[in-house]
Amino acid sequence: MKNHAFTIRLKDAAAAEKYIALHREAIPEIVAPGGALDVIGVRKLQIFFIEPLTLFMYVEAEDHFDPTYDFLRANDLHPAVQAWDDMMHLDGGLLVRHENHDAKLNWAEMQRIHHVDFTNTLPDLDGK
């Protein structure tokens, strides 16, 4: 199991309100067992919000999970997943990339700089 952290910005306050409301009832084609996230190897996913207009996403996924490849592959699994992603990212969408982030994935992957694990259950800590 590996863990990943990502960040992205919300376009404005109205986008933040809509984004939070949409995620209260995320579509089953994405989040249900057998949905896109399950198929690509995501086992746990949490999204956190902080002002100003910033999202943080924490993911635990199978070892084979490659965020750039698999998150983009998820859009091809069902038209509803692509429609959801378009609503988030296309022009007029709710999310905007961080300045100077030009990678293929819209969310910027974050680097772990510290950890504490009294339970010895955090995955993927070899050499970190």
PDB file of C-alpha atoms in Angstrom:
ATOM      1  CA  MET A   1       0.000   0.000   0.000  1.00  0.00           C
ATOM      2  CA  LYS A   2       1.237   3.489  -0.836  1.00  0.00           C
ATOM      3  CA  ASN A   3      -0.014   6.880   0.260  1.00  0.00           C
ATOM      4  CA  HIS A   4      -0.141  10.093  -1.719  1.00  0.00           C
ATOM      5  CA  ALA A   5      -1.023  13.718  -0.978  1.00  0.00           C
ATOM      6  CA  PHE A   6      -2.235  16.298  -3.474  1.00  0.00           C
ATOM      7  CA  THR A   7      -3.329  19.910  -3.487  1.00  0.00           C
ATOM      8  CA  ILE A   8      -5.310  22.165  -5.802  1.00  0.00           C
ATOM      9  CA  ARG A   9      -7.103  25.517  -5.545  1.00  0.00           C
ATOM     10  CA  LEU A  10     -10.783  26.350  -5.856  1.00  0.00           C
ATOM     11  CA  LYS A  11     -11.725  29.066  -8.357  1.00  0.00           C
ATOM     12  CA  ASP A  12     -13.673  31.242  -5.900  1.00  0.00           C
ATOM     13  CA  ALA A  13     -16.012  31.110  -2.897  1.00  0.00           C
ATOM     14  CA  ALA A  14     -18.982  30.023  -5.020  1.00  0.00           C
ATOM     15  CA  ALA A  15     -16.881  27.181  -6.453  1.00  0.00           C
ATOM     16  CA  ALA A  16     -15.898  26.124  -2.928  1.00  0.00           C
ATOM     17  CA  GLU A  17     -19.520  26.008  -1.840  1.00  0.00           C
ATOM     18  CA  LYS A  18     -20.542  23.986  -4.915  1.00  0.00           C
ATOM     19  CA  TYR A  19     -17.528  21.635  -4.637  1.00  0.00           C
ATOM     20  CA  ILE A  20     -18.304  20.810  -1.012  1.00  0.00           C
ATOM     21  CA  ALA A  21     -22.016  20.304  -1.771  1.00  0.00           C
ATOM     22  CA  LEU A  22     -21.253  18.003  -4.729  1.00  0.00           C
ATOM     23  CA  HIS A  23     -18.943  15.851  -2.612  1.00  0.00           C
ATOM     24  CA  ARG A  24     -21.650  15.264  -0.031  1.00  0.00           C
ATOM     25  CA  GLU A  25     -23.352  13.164  -2.717  1.00  0.00           C
ATOM     26  CA  ALA A  26     -20.489  12.047  -4.952  1.00  0.00           C
ATOM     27  CA  ILE A  27     -21.644   9.839  -7.798  1.00  0.00           C
ATOM     28  CA  PRO A  28     -21.531   6.031  -7.348  1.00  0.00           C
ATOM     29  CA  GLU A  29     -19.708   5.590 -10.665  1.00  0.00           C
ATOM     30  CA  ILE A  30     -16.734   7.110  -8.811  1.00  0.00           C
ATOM     31  CA  VAL A  31     -17.057   6.226  -5.128  1.00  0.00           C
ATOM     32  CA  ALA A  32     -19.122   3.038  -4.852  1.00  0.00           C
ATOM     33  CA  PRO A  33     -17.487  -0.395  -4.585  1.00  0.00           C
ATOM     34  CA  GLY A  34     -16.582  -1.326  -8.163  1.00  0.00           C
ATOM     35  CA  GLY A  35     -16.578   2.371  -9.119  1.00  0.00           C
ATOM     36  CA  ALA A  36     -13.687   4.165 -10.789  1.00  0.00           C
ATOM     37  CA  LEU A  37     -11.636   4.764  -7.637  1.00  0.00           C
ATOM     38  CA  ASP A  38     -11.952   1.133  -6.584  1.00  0.00           C
ATOM     39  CA  VAL A  39     -11.008  -0.108 -10.067  1.00  0.00           C
ATOM     40  CA  ILE A  40      -7.846   2.032 -10.275  1.00  0.00           C
ATOM     41  CA  GLY A  41      -6.619   0.824  -6.875  1.00  0.00           C
ATOM     42  CA  VAL A  42      -7.614   3.594  -4.449  1.00  0.00           C
ATOM     43  CA  ARG A  43      -8.484   2.148  -1.035  1.00  0.00           C
ATOM     44  CA  LYS A  44      -8.940   5.321   1.037  1.00  0.00           C
ATOM     45  CA  LEU A  45      -9.396   8.904  -0.107  1.00  0.00           C
ATOM     46  CA  GLN A  46     -10.046  12.013   1.956  1.00  0.00           C
ATOM     47  CA  ILE A  47     -10.312  15.634   0.812  1.00  0.00           C
ATOM     48  CA  PHE A  48      -9.821  18.541   3.220  1.00  0.00           C
ATOM     49  CA  PHE A  49     -10.575  22.229   2.705  1.00  0.00           C
ATOM     50  CA  ILE A  50      -8.798  25.253   4.125  1.00  0.00           C
ATOM     51  CA  GLU A  51      -9.054  28.946   3.348  1.00  0.00           C
ATOM     52  CA  PRO A  52      -7.948  30.544   1.183  1.00  0.00           C
ATOM     53  CA  LEU A  53      -9.661  28.271  -1.342  1.00  0.00           C
ATOM     54  CA  THR A  54      -7.275  25.335  -0.988  1.00  0.00           C
ATOM     55  CA  LEU A  55      -7.978  21.593  -1.096  1.00  0.00           C
ATOM     56  CA  PHE A  56      -5.744  18.817   0.248  1.00  0.00           C
ATOM     57  CA  MET A  57      -6.388  15.206  -0.829  1.00  0.00           C
ATOM     58  CA  TYR A  58      -4.933  12.180   0.968  1.00  0.00           C
ATOM     59  CA  VAL A  59      -5.007   8.822  -0.856  1.00  0.00           C
ATOM     60  CA  GLU A  60      -4.036   5.306   0.198  1.00  0.00           C
ATOM     61  CA  ALA A  61      -3.769   3.032  -2.805  1.00  0.00           C
ATOM     62  CA  GLU A  62      -2.488  -0.316  -3.988  1.00  0.00           C
ATOM     63  CA  ASP A  63       1.240  -0.516  -4.759  1.00  0.00           C
ATOM     64  CA  HIS A  64       0.613  -0.520  -8.526  1.00  0.00           C
ATOM     65  CA  PHE A  65      -1.294   2.795  -8.361  1.00  0.00           C
ATOM     66  CA  ASP A  66       0.325   5.537 -10.439  1.00  0.00           C
ATOM     67  CA  PRO A  67      -1.563   8.806  -9.786  1.00  0.00           C
ATOM     68  CA  THR A  68      -0.847  10.385 -13.150  1.00  0.00           C
ATOM     69  CA  TYR A  69      -1.781   7.319 -15.151  1.00  0.00           C
ATOM     70  CA  ASP A  70      -4.600   5.941 -12.996  1.00  0.00           C
ATOM     71  CA  PHE A  71      -6.518   9.135 -12.196  1.00  0.00           C
ATOM     72  CA  LEU A  72      -6.589   9.943 -15.916  1.00  0.00           C
ATOM     73  CA  ARG A  73      -7.541   6.328 -16.729  1.00  0.00           C
ATOM     74  CA  ALA A  74     -10.491   6.606 -14.328  1.00  0.00           C
ATOM     75  CA  ASN A  75     -12.128   9.118 -16.664  1.00  0.00           C
ATOM     76  CA  ASP A  76     -12.318   6.468 -19.386  1.00  0.00           C
ATOM     77  CA  LEU A  77     -14.109   3.939 -17.191  1.00  0.00           C
ATOM     78  CA  HIS A  78     -17.570   5.567 -17.358  1.00  0.00           C
ATOM     79  CA  PRO A  79     -19.005   8.671 -19.087  1.00  0.00           C
ATOM     80  CA  ALA A  80     -20.308   9.934 -15.730  1.00  0.00           C
ATOM     81  CA  VAL A  81     -16.747   9.953 -14.351  1.00  0.00           C
ATOM     82  CA  GLN A  82     -15.518  12.032 -17.297  1.00  0.00           C
ATOM     83  CA  ALA A  83     -18.482  14.426 -16.886  1.00  0.00           C
ATOM     84  CA  TRP A  84     -17.656  14.828 -13.173  1.00  0.00           C
ATOM     85  CA  ASP A  85     -13.989  15.523 -13.984  1.00  0.00           C
ATOM     86  CA  ASP A  86     -14.955  18.017 -16.701  1.00  0.00           C
ATOM     87  CA  MET A  87     -17.223  19.844 -14.237  1.00  0.00           C
ATOM     88  CA  MET A  88     -14.256  20.148 -11.884  1.00  0.00           C
ATOM     89  CA  HIS A  89     -11.483  21.082 -14.320  1.00  0.00           C
ATOM     90  CA  LEU A  90     -12.604  22.421 -17.703  1.00  0.00           C
ATOM     91  CA  ASP A  91     -12.846  26.169 -18.376  1.00  0.00           C
ATOM     92  CA  GLY A  92     -15.492  27.514 -16.081  1.00  0.00           C
ATOM     93  CA  GLY A  93     -14.923  24.547 -13.750  1.00  0.00           C
ATOM     94  CA  LEU A  94     -14.563  24.667  -9.998  1.00  0.00           C
ATOM     95  CA  LEU A  95     -10.820  23.952  -9.654  1.00  0.00           C
ATOM     96  CA  VAL A  96      -7.680  25.778 -10.774  1.00  0.00           C
ATOM     97  CA  ARG A  97      -4.131  24.497 -10.775  1.00  0.00           C
ATOM     98  CA  HIS A  98      -1.541  25.918  -8.433  1.00  0.00           C
ATOM     99  CA  GLU A  99       0.634  28.533 -10.069  1.00  0.00           C
ATOM    100  CA  ASN A 100       3.649  27.015 -11.875  1.00  0.00           C
ATOM    101  CA  HIS A 101       2.166  23.489 -11.679  1.00  0.00           C
ATOM    102  CA  ASP A 102       2.404  22.197 -15.240  1.00  0.00           C
ATOM    103  CA  ALA A 103       2.322  18.404 -14.726  1.00  0.00           C
ATOM    104  CA  LYS A 104      -0.167  16.212 -16.568  1.00  0.00           C
ATOM    105  CA  LEU A 105      -2.338  15.746 -13.466  1.00  0.00           C
ATOM    106  CA  ASN A 106      -4.363  18.823 -12.397  1.00  0.00           C
ATOM    107  CA  TRP A 107      -3.851  18.151  -8.686  1.00  0.00           C
ATOM    108  CA  ALA A 108      -0.244  18.828  -7.616  1.00  0.00           C
ATOM    109  CA  GLU A 109       1.357  15.874  -5.818  1.00  0.00           C
ATOM    110  CA  MET A 110       2.869  16.901  -2.492  1.00  0.00           C
ATOM    111  CA  GLN A 111       6.116  15.666  -0.978  1.00  0.00           C
ATOM    112  CA  ARG A 112       6.052  14.089   2.487  1.00  0.00           C
ATOM    113  CA  ILE A 113       8.439  16.016   4.727  1.00  0.00           C
ATOM    114  CA  HIS A 114       7.604  14.536   8.148  1.00  0.00           C
ATOM    115  CA  HIS A 115       5.740  11.685   9.765  1.00  0.00           C
ATOM    116  CA  VAL A 116       5.005  10.204  13.189  1.00  0.00           C
ATOM    117  CA  ASP A 117       3.538   6.692  13.420  1.00  0.00           C
ATOM    118  CA  PHE A 118       3.150   5.172  16.896  1.00  0.00           C
ATOM    119  CA  THR A 119       0.996   2.416  15.368  1.00  0.00           C
ATOM    120  CA  ASN A 120       3.489   1.330  12.699  1.00  0.00           C
ATOM    121  CA  THR A 121       0.603   1.198  10.243  1.00  0.00           C
ATOM    122  CA  LEU A 122       1.483   4.063   7.911  1.00  0.00           C
ATOM    123  CA  PRO A 123       2.191   2.550   4.521  1.00  0.00           C
ATOM    124  CA  ASP A 124       5.062   3.346   2.227  1.00  0.00           C
ATOM    125  CA  LEU A 125       7.578   4.721   4.719  1.00  0.00           C
ATOM    126  CA  ASP A 126      10.649   2.832   3.540  1.00  0.00           C
ATOM    127  CA  GLY A 127      13.511   5.271   3.245  1.00  0.00           C
ATOM    128  CA  LYS A 128      11.411   8.300   4.215  1.00  0.00           C
TER     129      LYS A 128
END
